[in-house]
Amino acid sequence: MVGSIAAIGAGLAAIGAGLGIGRIGGSAMEGMARQPEAAGKIQTAMLIAAAFVEAVALFAVVVALLGNNPQ
Amino acid sequence: MSISHILSLKNFRNIVVFALFSVVFSFQAKAQHSTSDSDSVFASEDKPQKELNKSEETFDTGDFILHHIADAHDFHFWGEGHHSVGLALPVILWTNNGLVTFMSSEFHHDDEGKVVVEKNGQRFVKLHGKIYYASAAANAEGQYVDVDHKTNHAHNEKPLDFSITKNVFSLLFSVLVLSIVFIGVGNAYKKRAGKAPKGFQSLIEPVILFVRDDIARPNLGNKYGRYMPYLLTVFFFIWFNNLLGLVPFFPGGANVTGNIAVTMVLAFITFLITTFSGNKYYWKHIFMPPVPLWMYPVMVPVEIVGIFTKPIALMIRLFANITAGHILMLSLICLIFIFKNILIAPVAVPFAVFISLIELLVAFIQAFIFTILSALFIGMAIEEHHDDHH
């Protein structure tokens, strides 16, 4: 077996981030479609929420980097 | 819109320039790889493993990337080993016998602990970027340190290292540039009071108003004036350092905001401001939250831990985003070396350019997020009491 478990962990974190931010983006698009004049506020709120979700995924990446045991 | 608008001479020129750029820089990569070994790129694949060590070292991607993310005691411009061209930076050590300073060029580009620098009767070596007191005798590989092979660190003692490293130099450089720009803009406002902004003022003014109207005012209410200097400083400092980190040559290319010590200090300052601006409603909310009494054993520890996890999250968010971006950029360029084939280059280089553009956006977004979250936390601390929970 090549590679390390840490790489699999980082990949799982990427799945989590993708799902989370995808949902945030999706609902932001929907909100902007319903009310185009609120687009600026929705965009700001979307960025903030995406930063929180991404931060959690990056914690997992940092743990993967720390726990990586190369052969 | 007719087709002639798309195929105009100017667009055609831009496409040709971009294509030539990708091709030229793809061949740059080949030229750099062939000077480090005496054989051509294709022949090296057929060589048996034991002969490889003589003319070419196997390219360790992980090591290469981690070396470029980490701090160093000199700026390396080009070249390998003895033929390296770079800018040596001062090494400043606080040893048991006092302060010792010398230029890092005295290590002669050695990072394996093999070259000993002797000052004041004390002997120093550098192993993987860290400076140690040299052992009396060399070990089997010629290194003057007692190496722990698992972690690649040494068991020798270290003096306190206050050197001007790449990150320190880049930090001081960005502080200098930011000071010049903003003191200049500030003076221009004083001189041209009441007149329309001119030059750099027109560039900076919309951004400062953006920080005031979209970050400070919504979160801090009408006490935003007290915290604006801090929020502006943090925003421009992080943005400028993120951008400098994306520039591959001197004076950029030192991973400042991707260094956890730097982000720790920024998050710590936010923590100090939040804690010292907290009014009694803030502390009351933490130690006596508005929940039923039987939930206190759960809520109070959660709130207390929450005081610390918010700045820690700020720290890790900035560090990981920027470092991950740099690792991604380096990995894409390293793809060419992993496949040992120049034909990967026209794929890797444009993809790396595309990722660079995303990283430019990330540089701004991370500065914006750090600032708005700091404003949010300070706002929560200075918030006046609302009667709407009762």
GROMACS .gro file of C-alpha atoms in nm:
model
  461
    1MET     CA    1   0.000   0.000   0.000
    2VAL     CA    2   0.141   0.338  -0.097
    3GLY     CA    3   0.069   0.675   0.054
    4SER     CA    4  -0.047   0.737   0.406
    5ILE     CA    5  -0.369   0.740   0.607
    6ALA     CA    6  -0.311   1.110   0.667
    7ALA     CA    7  -0.367   1.172   0.297
    8ILE     CA    8  -0.699   0.988   0.314
    9GLY     CA    9  -0.795   1.202   0.614
   10ALA     CA   10  -0.715   1.520   0.425
   11GLY     CA   11  -0.922   1.396   0.131
   12LEU     CA   12  -1.221   1.332   0.358
   13ALA     CA   13  -1.184   1.684   0.493
   14ALA     CA   14  -1.196   1.812   0.135
   15ILE     CA   15  -1.523   1.623   0.079
   16GLY     CA   16  -1.666   1.786   0.391
   17ALA     CA   17  -1.559   2.133   0.281
   18GLY     CA   18  -1.695   2.079  -0.069
   19LEU     CA   19  -2.035   1.967   0.056
   20GLY     CA   20  -2.062   2.245   0.312
   21ILE     CA   21  -1.953   2.531   0.093
   22GLY     CA   22  -2.157   2.394  -0.198
   23ARG     CA   23  -2.473   2.410   0.010
   24ILE     CA   24  -2.392   2.761   0.130
   25GLY     CA   25  -2.330   2.875  -0.227
   26GLY     CA   26  -2.647   2.708  -0.346
   27SER     CA   27  -2.872   2.873  -0.091
   28ALA     CA   28  -2.698   3.207  -0.152
   29MET     CA   29  -2.776   3.178  -0.524
   30GLU     CA   30  -3.135   3.095  -0.448
   31GLY     CA   31  -3.167   3.389  -0.211
   32MET     CA   32  -3.015   3.626  -0.466
   33ALA     CA   33  -3.253   3.495  -0.733
   34ARG     CA   34  -3.554   3.561  -0.514
   35GLN     CA   35  -3.447   3.909  -0.412
   36PRO     CA   36  -3.181   4.062  -0.636
   37GLU     CA   37  -3.160   4.385  -0.436
   38ALA     CA   38  -3.034   4.194  -0.130
   39ALA     CA   39  -2.752   4.042  -0.336
   40GLY     CA   40  -2.476   4.244  -0.168
   41LYS     CA   41  -2.573   4.143   0.185
   42ILE     CA   42  -2.628   3.781   0.085
   43GLN     CA   43  -2.285   3.771  -0.074
   44THR     CA   44  -2.117   3.908   0.239
   45ALA     CA   45  -2.298   3.660   0.463
   46MET     CA   46  -2.211   3.378   0.224
   47LEU     CA   47  -1.839   3.462   0.242
   48ILE     CA   48  -1.842   3.466   0.620
   49ALA     CA   49  -2.025   3.135   0.647
   50ALA     CA   50  -1.793   2.981   0.387
   51ALA     CA   51  -1.490   3.095   0.588
   52PHE     CA   52  -1.622   2.917   0.897
   53VAL     CA   53  -1.684   2.591   0.710
   54GLU     CA   54  -1.349   2.611   0.537
   55ALA     CA   55  -1.173   2.673   0.868
   56VAL     CA   56  -1.309   2.345   1.004
   57ALA     CA   57  -1.190   2.158   0.696
   58LEU     CA   58  -0.850   2.320   0.731
   59PHE     CA   59  -0.825   2.209   1.095
   60ALA     CA   60  -0.853   1.856   0.958
   61VAL     CA   61  -0.583   1.928   0.699
   62VAL     CA   62  -0.351   2.066   0.968
   63VAL     CA   63  -0.407   1.756   1.180
   64ALA     CA   64  -0.336   1.540   0.873
   65LEU     CA   65  -0.010   1.727   0.812
   66LEU     CA   66   0.092   1.689   1.176
   67GLY     CA   67  -0.002   1.324   1.197
   68ASN     CA   68   0.166   1.226   0.874
   69ASN     CA   69   0.415   0.945   0.933
   70PRO     CA   70   0.621   0.898   0.619
   71GLN     CA   71   0.778   0.553   0.585
   72MET     CA   72  -2.229   4.137  -3.103
   73SER     CA   73  -2.048   4.014  -3.406
   74ILE     CA   74  -1.770   3.757  -3.411
   75SER     CA   75  -1.519   4.018  -3.524
   76HIS     CA   76  -1.539   4.170  -3.176
   77ILE     CA   77  -1.400   3.847  -3.024
   78LEU     CA   78  -1.139   3.780  -3.290
   79SER     CA   79  -1.013   4.138  -3.288
   80LEU     CA   80  -0.644   4.203  -3.317
   81LYS     CA   81  -0.608   4.291  -2.951
   82ASN     CA   82  -0.762   3.965  -2.828
   83PHE     CA   83  -0.556   3.767  -3.076
   84ARG     CA   84  -0.244   3.941  -2.949
   85ASN     CA   85  -0.334   3.860  -2.589
   86ILE     CA   86  -0.392   3.491  -2.669
   87VAL     CA   87  -0.060   3.465  -2.851
   88VAL     CA   88   0.125   3.635  -2.564
   89PHE     CA   89  -0.031   3.400  -2.309
   90ALA     CA   90   0.048   3.091  -2.517
   91LEU     CA   91   0.409   3.201  -2.568
   92PHE     CA   92   0.438   3.274  -2.196
   93SER     CA   93   0.323   2.921  -2.107
   94VAL     CA   94   0.557   2.762  -2.357
   95VAL     CA   95   0.858   2.975  -2.262
   96PHE     CA   96   0.815   2.914  -1.892
   97SER     CA   97   0.755   2.543  -1.954
   98PHE     CA   98   1.096   2.528  -2.119
   99GLN     CA   99   1.249   2.726  -1.835
  100ALA     CA  100   1.154   2.438  -1.607
  101LYS     CA  101   1.334   2.194  -1.836
  102ALA     CA  102   1.647   2.409  -1.845
  103GLN     CA  103   1.659   2.428  -1.468
  104HIS     CA  104   1.620   2.054  -1.427
  105SER     CA  105   1.894   1.966  -1.676
  106THR     CA  106   2.157   2.189  -1.520
  107SER     CA  107   2.128   2.002  -1.192
  108ASP     CA  108   2.216   1.670  -1.348
  109SER     CA  109   2.445   1.596  -1.633
  110ASP     CA  110   2.208   1.373  -1.829
  111SER     CA  111   1.905   1.464  -2.034
  112VAL     CA  112   1.562   1.435  -1.879
  113PHE     CA  113   1.456   1.131  -2.081
  114ALA     CA  114   1.772   0.922  -2.039
  115SER     CA  115   1.761   0.936  -1.661
  116GLU     CA  116   1.453   0.713  -1.654
  117ASP     CA  117   1.650   0.419  -1.791
  118LYS     CA  118   1.938   0.439  -1.546
  119PRO     CA  119   1.957   0.170  -1.279
  120GLN     CA  120   1.897   0.301  -0.926
  121LYS     CA  121   2.252   0.278  -0.791
  122GLU     CA  122   2.400   0.489  -1.067
  123LEU     CA  123   2.142   0.762  -1.013
  124ASN     CA  124   2.310   0.885  -0.695
  125LYS     CA  125   2.623   0.984  -0.879
  126SER     CA  126   2.486   1.236  -1.124
  127GLU     CA  127   2.132   1.302  -1.006
  128GLU     CA  128   1.959   1.291  -0.671
  129THR     CA  129   1.603   1.160  -0.673
  130PHE     CA  130   1.370   1.454  -0.642
  131ASP     CA  131   1.192   1.446  -0.308
  132THR     CA  132   0.873   1.645  -0.364
  133GLY     CA  133   0.760   1.652  -0.003
  134ASP     CA  134   1.095   1.775   0.117
  135PHE     CA  135   1.118   2.038  -0.158
  136ILE     CA  136   0.774   2.176  -0.077
  137LEU     CA  137   0.824   2.181   0.299
  138HIS     CA  138   1.158   2.354   0.252
  139HIS     CA  139   0.996   2.629   0.050
  140ILE     CA  140   0.710   2.677   0.297
  141ALA     CA  141   0.945   2.697   0.593
  142ASP     CA  142   1.158   2.985   0.709
  143ALA     CA  143   1.523   3.011   0.609
  144HIS     CA  144   1.830   3.210   0.705
  145ASP     CA  145   1.889   3.338   0.353
  146PHE     CA  146   1.700   3.422   0.037
  147HIS     CA  147   1.778   3.167  -0.232
  148PHE     CA  148   1.749   3.308  -0.586
  149TRP     CA  149   1.878   3.037  -0.817
  150GLY     CA  150   2.140   2.764  -0.841
  151GLU     CA  151   2.213   2.450  -0.642
  152GLY     CA  152   2.460   2.373  -0.367
  153HIS     CA  153   2.789   2.544  -0.428
  154HIS     CA  154   2.663   2.749  -0.719
  155SER     CA  155   2.366   2.895  -0.530
  156VAL     CA  156   2.303   3.262  -0.574
  157GLY     CA  157   2.116   3.426  -0.295
  158LEU     CA  158   2.100   3.700  -0.039
  159ALA     CA  159   2.252   3.606   0.295
  160LEU     CA  160   2.077   3.740   0.602
  161PRO     CA  161   2.228   3.814   0.944
  162VAL     CA  162   2.224   3.542   1.206
  163ILE     CA  163   2.175   3.679   1.557
  164LEU     CA  164   2.208   3.430   1.840
  165TRP     CA  165   2.176   3.473   2.214
  166THR     CA  166   2.416   3.215   2.350
  167ASN     CA  167   2.530   3.130   2.700
  168ASN     CA  168   2.821   3.370   2.648
  169GLY     CA  169   2.615   3.659   2.517
  170LEU     CA  170   2.519   3.787   2.174
  171VAL     CA  171   2.681   3.638   1.864
  172THR     CA  172   2.616   3.774   1.517
  173PHE     CA  173   2.742   3.672   1.176
  174MET     CA  174   2.614   3.649   0.821
  175SER     CA  175   2.445   3.324   0.720
  176SER     CA  176   2.681   3.303   0.422
  177GLU     CA  177   2.938   3.160   0.663
  178PHE     CA  178   2.742   2.835   0.655
  179HIS     CA  179   2.822   2.817   0.281
  180HIS     CA  180   2.469   2.703   0.192
  181ASP     CA  181   2.502   2.401   0.415
  182ASP     CA  182   2.181   2.276   0.573
  183GLU     CA  183   2.303   1.933   0.683
  184GLY     CA  184   2.504   2.026   0.989
  185LYS     CA  185   2.839   1.968   0.818
  186VAL     CA  186   2.987   2.319   0.817
  187VAL     CA  187   3.088   2.458   1.156
  188VAL     CA  188   3.099   2.833   1.217
  189GLU     CA  189   3.321   2.935   1.504
  190LYS     CA  190   3.266   3.263   1.686
  191ASN     CA  191   3.385   3.366   2.031
  192GLY     CA  192   3.508   3.014   2.096
  193GLN     CA  193   3.162   2.870   2.033
  194ARG     CA  194   3.084   2.643   1.739
  195PHE     CA  195   2.755   2.644   1.553
  196VAL     CA  196   2.603   2.427   1.281
  197LYS     CA  197   2.275   2.450   1.090
  198LEU     CA  198   2.057   2.146   1.037
  199HIS     CA  199   1.734   2.186   0.838
  200GLY     CA  200   1.708   2.553   0.914
  201LYS     CA  201   1.774   2.530   1.288
  202ILE     CA  202   2.102   2.641   1.445
  203TYR     CA  203   2.260   2.420   1.711
  204TYR     CA  204   2.578   2.418   1.918
  205ALA     CA  205   2.810   2.186   1.724
  206SER     CA  206   2.916   1.854   1.872
  207ALA     CA  207   3.287   1.807   1.933
  208ALA     CA  208   3.325   1.537   1.671
  209ALA     CA  209   3.150   1.457   1.345
  210ASN     CA  210   2.921   1.157   1.320
  211ALA     CA  211   2.931   0.893   1.047
  212GLU     CA  212   2.789   1.124   0.778
  213GLY     CA  213   3.017   1.414   0.861
  214GLN     CA  214   2.754   1.600   1.059
  215TYR     CA  215   2.850   1.775   1.379
  216VAL     CA  216   2.514   1.705   1.539
  217ASP     CA  217   2.348   1.410   1.706
  218VAL     CA  218   2.061   1.350   1.466
  219ASP     CA  219   1.735   1.180   1.558
  220HIS     CA  220   1.652   1.001   1.235
  221LYS     CA  221   1.281   0.982   1.300
  222THR     CA  222   1.214   1.354   1.329
  223ASN     CA  223   1.523   1.481   1.148
  224HIS     CA  224   1.598   1.714   1.437
  225ALA     CA  225   1.908   1.705   1.653
  226HIS     CA  226   1.950   1.638   2.021
  227ASN     CA  227   2.211   1.911   2.058
  228GLU     CA  228   2.134   2.227   2.248
  229LYS     CA  229   2.027   2.535   2.062
  230PRO     CA  230   2.111   2.898   2.132
  231LEU     CA  231   1.818   3.141   2.121
  232ASP     CA  232   1.775   3.237   1.759
  233PHE     CA  233   1.685   3.600   1.697
  234SER     CA  234   1.816   3.605   1.340
  235ILE     CA  235   1.675   3.814   1.064
  236THR     CA  236   1.532   3.524   0.867
  237LYS     CA  237   1.331   3.537   0.544
  238ASN     CA  238   1.006   3.588   0.731
  239VAL     CA  239   1.147   3.862   0.955
  240PHE     CA  240   1.297   4.041   0.657
  241SER     CA  241   0.974   4.017   0.462
  242LEU     CA  242   0.776   4.134   0.764
  243LEU     CA  243   0.999   4.439   0.809
  244PHE     CA  244   0.981   4.509   0.437
  245SER     CA  245   0.601   4.498   0.434
  246VAL     CA  246   0.586   4.717   0.746
  247LEU     CA  247   0.809   4.967   0.567
  248VAL     CA  248   0.598   4.969   0.252
  249LEU     CA  249   0.270   4.996   0.445
  250SER     CA  250   0.409   5.278   0.659
  251ILE     CA  251   0.528   5.472   0.356
  252VAL     CA  252   0.197   5.429   0.175
  253PHE     CA  253  -0.033   5.512   0.464
  254ILE     CA  254   0.168   5.791   0.620
  255GLY     CA  255   0.191   5.939   0.272
  256VAL     CA  256  -0.185   5.909   0.223
  257GLY     CA  257  -0.251   6.053   0.568
  258ASN     CA  258  -0.031   6.355   0.501
  259ALA     CA  259  -0.196   6.404   0.164
  260TYR     CA  260  -0.533   6.426   0.337
  261LYS     CA  261  -0.398   6.684   0.580
  262LYS     CA  262  -0.247   6.896   0.305
  263ARG     CA  263  -0.544   6.871   0.074
  264ALA     CA  264  -0.814   6.910   0.339
  265GLY     CA  265  -1.150   6.971   0.174
  266LYS     CA  266  -1.017   6.905  -0.176
  267ALA     CA  267  -1.088   6.596  -0.384
  268PRO     CA  268  -0.849   6.302  -0.332
  269LYS     CA  269  -0.565   6.270  -0.581
  270GLY     CA  270  -0.334   5.984  -0.673
  271PHE     CA  271  -0.282   5.718  -0.409
  272GLN     CA  272  -0.555   5.864  -0.191
  273SER     CA  273  -0.810   5.773  -0.459
  274LEU     CA  274  -0.683   5.416  -0.453
  275ILE     CA  275  -0.687   5.371  -0.075
  276GLU     CA  276  -1.000   5.571   0.011
  277PRO     CA  277  -1.261   5.326  -0.125
  278VAL     CA  278  -1.094   5.039   0.056
  279ILE     CA  279  -1.085   5.226   0.387
  280LEU     CA  280  -1.450   5.321   0.343
  281PHE     CA  281  -1.527   4.956   0.267
  282VAL     CA  282  -1.366   4.853   0.596
  283ARG     CA  283  -1.557   5.124   0.782
  284ASP     CA  284  -1.899   5.068   0.627
  285ASP     CA  285  -1.905   4.693   0.573
  286ILE     CA  286  -1.687   4.565   0.854
  287ALA     CA  287  -1.668   4.812   1.139
  288ARG     CA  288  -2.006   4.988   1.146
  289PRO     CA  289  -2.237   4.684   1.121
  290ASN     CA  290  -2.055   4.500   1.398
  291LEU     CA  291  -1.938   4.773   1.633
  292GLY     CA  292  -2.233   5.011   1.618
  293ASN     CA  293  -2.147   5.371   1.691
  294LYS     CA  294  -1.831   5.298   1.890
  295TYR     CA  295  -1.656   5.196   1.569
  296GLY     CA  296  -1.417   5.488   1.579
  297ARG     CA  297  -1.215   5.345   1.867
  298TYR     CA  298  -1.143   5.018   1.689
  299MET     CA  299  -1.103   5.140   1.331
  300PRO     CA  300  -0.722   5.185   1.356
  301TYR     CA  301  -0.678   4.825   1.468
  302LEU     CA  302  -0.916   4.685   1.207
  303LEU     CA  303  -0.755   4.884   0.927
  304THR     CA  304  -0.407   4.778   1.038
  305VAL     CA  305  -0.497   4.413   1.055
  306PHE     CA  306  -0.678   4.422   0.721
  307PHE     CA  307  -0.402   4.587   0.521
  308PHE     CA  308  -0.124   4.402   0.698
  309ILE     CA  309  -0.274   4.060   0.625
  310TRP     CA  310  -0.373   4.151   0.270
  311PHE     CA  311  -0.035   4.292   0.180
  312ASN     CA  312   0.158   4.003   0.335
  313ASN     CA  313  -0.065   3.749   0.162
  314LEU     CA  314   0.001   3.918  -0.170
  315LEU     CA  315   0.376   3.939  -0.107
  316GLY     CA  316   0.379   3.566  -0.034
  317LEU     CA  317   0.243   3.500  -0.384
  318VAL     CA  318   0.529   3.684  -0.555
  319PRO     CA  319   0.789   3.415  -0.635
  320PHE     CA  320   1.098   3.634  -0.634
  321PHE     CA  321   1.268   3.871  -0.392
  322PRO     CA  322   1.135   4.062  -0.191
  323GLY     CA  323   0.827   3.839  -0.186
  324GLY     CA  324   0.816   3.464  -0.164
  325ALA     CA  325   0.863   3.444   0.212
  326ASN     CA  326   0.562   3.273   0.362
  327VAL     CA  327   0.484   3.533   0.633
  328THR     CA  328   0.112   3.489   0.697
  329GLY     CA  329   0.157   3.117   0.654
  330ASN     CA  330   0.376   3.113   0.960
  331ILE     CA  331   0.172   3.013   1.260
  332ALA     CA  332   0.369   3.238   1.493
  333VAL     CA  333   0.264   3.547   1.296
  334THR     CA  334  -0.102   3.450   1.286
  335MET     CA  335  -0.085   3.356   1.653
  336VAL     CA  336   0.027   3.708   1.741
  337LEU     CA  337  -0.251   3.866   1.533
  338ALA     CA  338  -0.514   3.640   1.692
  339PHE     CA  339  -0.368   3.707   2.036
  340ILE     CA  340  -0.400   4.082   1.988
  341THR     CA  341  -0.765   4.036   1.888
  342PHE     CA  342  -0.809   3.824   2.201
  343LEU     CA  343  -0.655   4.096   2.419
  344ILE     CA  344  -0.874   4.366   2.270
  345THR     CA  345  -1.187   4.152   2.310
  346THR     CA  346  -1.105   4.062   2.670
  347PHE     CA  347  -1.011   4.412   2.781
  348SER     CA  348  -1.308   4.578   2.610
  349GLY     CA  349  -1.558   4.335   2.754
  350ASN     CA  350  -1.826   4.511   2.949
  351LYS     CA  351  -2.017   4.352   3.234
  352TYR     CA  352  -2.288   4.213   3.004
  353TYR     CA  353  -2.021   4.020   2.815
  354TRP     CA  354  -1.885   3.855   3.129
  355LYS     CA  355  -2.235   3.801   3.262
  356HIS     CA  356  -2.326   3.623   2.941
  357ILE     CA  357  -2.030   3.390   2.986
  358PHE     CA  358  -2.054   3.309   3.354
  359MET     CA  359  -2.427   3.339   3.399
  360PRO     CA  360  -2.580   3.267   3.059
  361PRO     CA  361  -2.956   3.321   3.021
  362VAL     CA  362  -3.040   2.949   3.037
  363PRO     CA  363  -3.212   2.735   3.304
  364LEU     CA  364  -2.992   2.664   3.607
  365TRP     CA  365  -2.956   2.292   3.540
  366MET     CA  366  -2.782   2.369   3.211
  367TYR     CA  367  -2.508   2.573   3.378
  368PRO     CA  368  -2.259   2.279   3.416
  369VAL     CA  369  -2.274   2.239   3.038
  370MET     CA  370  -2.304   2.597   2.920
  371VAL     CA  371  -2.048   2.768   3.143
  372PRO     CA  372  -1.752   2.543   3.043
  373VAL     CA  373  -1.860   2.572   2.679
  374GLU     CA  374  -1.865   2.951   2.704
  375ILE     CA  375  -1.529   2.962   2.884
  376VAL     CA  376  -1.365   2.737   2.626
  377GLY     CA  377  -1.533   2.950   2.361
  378ILE     CA  378  -1.338   3.256   2.481
  379PHE     CA  379  -1.020   3.080   2.372
  380THR     CA  380  -1.130   2.879   2.072
  381LYS     CA  381  -1.244   3.183   1.878
  382PRO     CA  382  -0.895   3.340   1.851
  383ILE     CA  383  -0.739   2.998   1.797
  384ALA     CA  384  -0.977   2.942   1.505
  385LEU     CA  385  -0.876   3.283   1.364
  386MET     CA  386  -0.512   3.181   1.387
  387ILE     CA  387  -0.550   2.840   1.225
  388ARG     CA  388  -0.787   2.964   0.954
  389LEU     CA  389  -0.541   3.221   0.820
  390PHE     CA  390  -0.236   2.997   0.859
  391ALA     CA  391  -0.392   2.693   0.692
  392ASN     CA  392  -0.552   2.883   0.404
  393ILE     CA  393  -0.232   3.060   0.306
  394THR     CA  394  -0.002   2.761   0.359
  395ALA     CA  395  -0.238   2.531   0.170
  396GLY     CA  396  -0.237   2.776  -0.120
  397HIS     CA  397   0.141   2.782  -0.132
  398ILE     CA  398   0.166   2.404  -0.109
  399LEU     CA  399  -0.081   2.373  -0.396
  400MET     CA  400   0.117   2.612  -0.616
  401LEU     CA  401   0.443   2.431  -0.546
  402SER     CA  402   0.286   2.088  -0.601
  403LEU     CA  403   0.154   2.187  -0.942
  404ILE     CA  404   0.499   2.298  -1.056
  405CYS     CA  405   0.651   1.984  -0.900
  406LEU     CA  406   0.419   1.772  -1.116
  407ILE     CA  407   0.664   1.833  -1.398
  408PHE     CA  408   0.943   1.679  -1.192
  409ILE     CA  409   0.734   1.392  -1.061
  410PHE     CA  410   0.647   1.281  -1.412
  411LYS     CA  411   0.999   1.360  -1.535
  412ASN     CA  412   0.847   1.467  -1.862
  413ILE     CA  413   0.844   1.812  -2.018
  414LEU     CA  414   0.508   1.747  -2.184
  415ILE     CA  415   0.330   1.787  -1.851
  416ALA     CA  416   0.442   2.151  -1.850
  417PRO     CA  417   0.177   2.299  -2.087
  418VAL     CA  418  -0.084   2.147  -1.855
  419ALA     CA  419   0.081   2.227  -1.522
  420VAL     CA  420   0.186   2.586  -1.592
  421PRO     CA  421  -0.153   2.724  -1.709
  422PHE     CA  422  -0.323   2.536  -1.425
  423ALA     CA  423  -0.075   2.694  -1.184
  424VAL     CA  424  -0.154   3.036  -1.333
  425PHE     CA  425  -0.525   2.971  -1.280
  426ILE     CA  426  -0.466   2.867  -0.920
  427SER     CA  427  -0.255   3.183  -0.871
  428LEU     CA  428  -0.554   3.391  -0.973
  429ILE     CA  429  -0.767   3.208  -0.717
  430GLU     CA  430  -0.495   3.266  -0.458
  431LEU     CA  431  -0.512   3.640  -0.528
  432LEU     CA  432  -0.882   3.624  -0.439
  433VAL     CA  433  -0.805   3.412  -0.131
  434ALA     CA  434  -0.547   3.671  -0.018
  435PHE     CA  435  -0.819   3.936  -0.009
  436ILE     CA  436  -1.087   3.707   0.133
  437GLN     CA  437  -0.870   3.586   0.421
  438ALA     CA  438  -0.781   3.942   0.518
  439PHE     CA  439  -1.150   4.036   0.499
  440ILE     CA  440  -1.260   3.734   0.704
  441PHE     CA  441  -0.998   3.789   0.974
  442THR     CA  442  -1.099   4.153   1.004
  443ILE     CA  443  -1.472   4.095   1.003
  444LEU     CA  444  -1.448   3.816   1.260
  445SER     CA  445  -1.230   4.034   1.482
  446ALA     CA  446  -1.490   4.311   1.449
  447LEU     CA  447  -1.765   4.060   1.530
  448PHE     CA  448  -1.588   3.936   1.845
  449ILE     CA  449  -1.511   4.289   1.963
  450GLY     CA  450  -1.871   4.387   1.885
  451MET     CA  451  -2.000   4.098   2.095
  452ALA     CA  452  -1.780   4.213   2.382
  453ILE     CA  453  -1.888   4.577   2.380
  454GLU     CA  454  -2.254   4.514   2.308
  455GLU     CA  455  -2.499   4.694   2.530
  456HIS     CA  456  -2.769   4.499   2.705
  457HIS     CA  457  -3.081   4.420   2.502
  458ASP     CA  458  -3.397   4.343   2.687
  459ASP     CA  459  -3.514   4.093   2.431
  460HIS     CA  460  -3.414   3.772   2.605
  461HIS     CA  461  -3.660   3.820   2.889
   0.00000   0.00000   0.00000
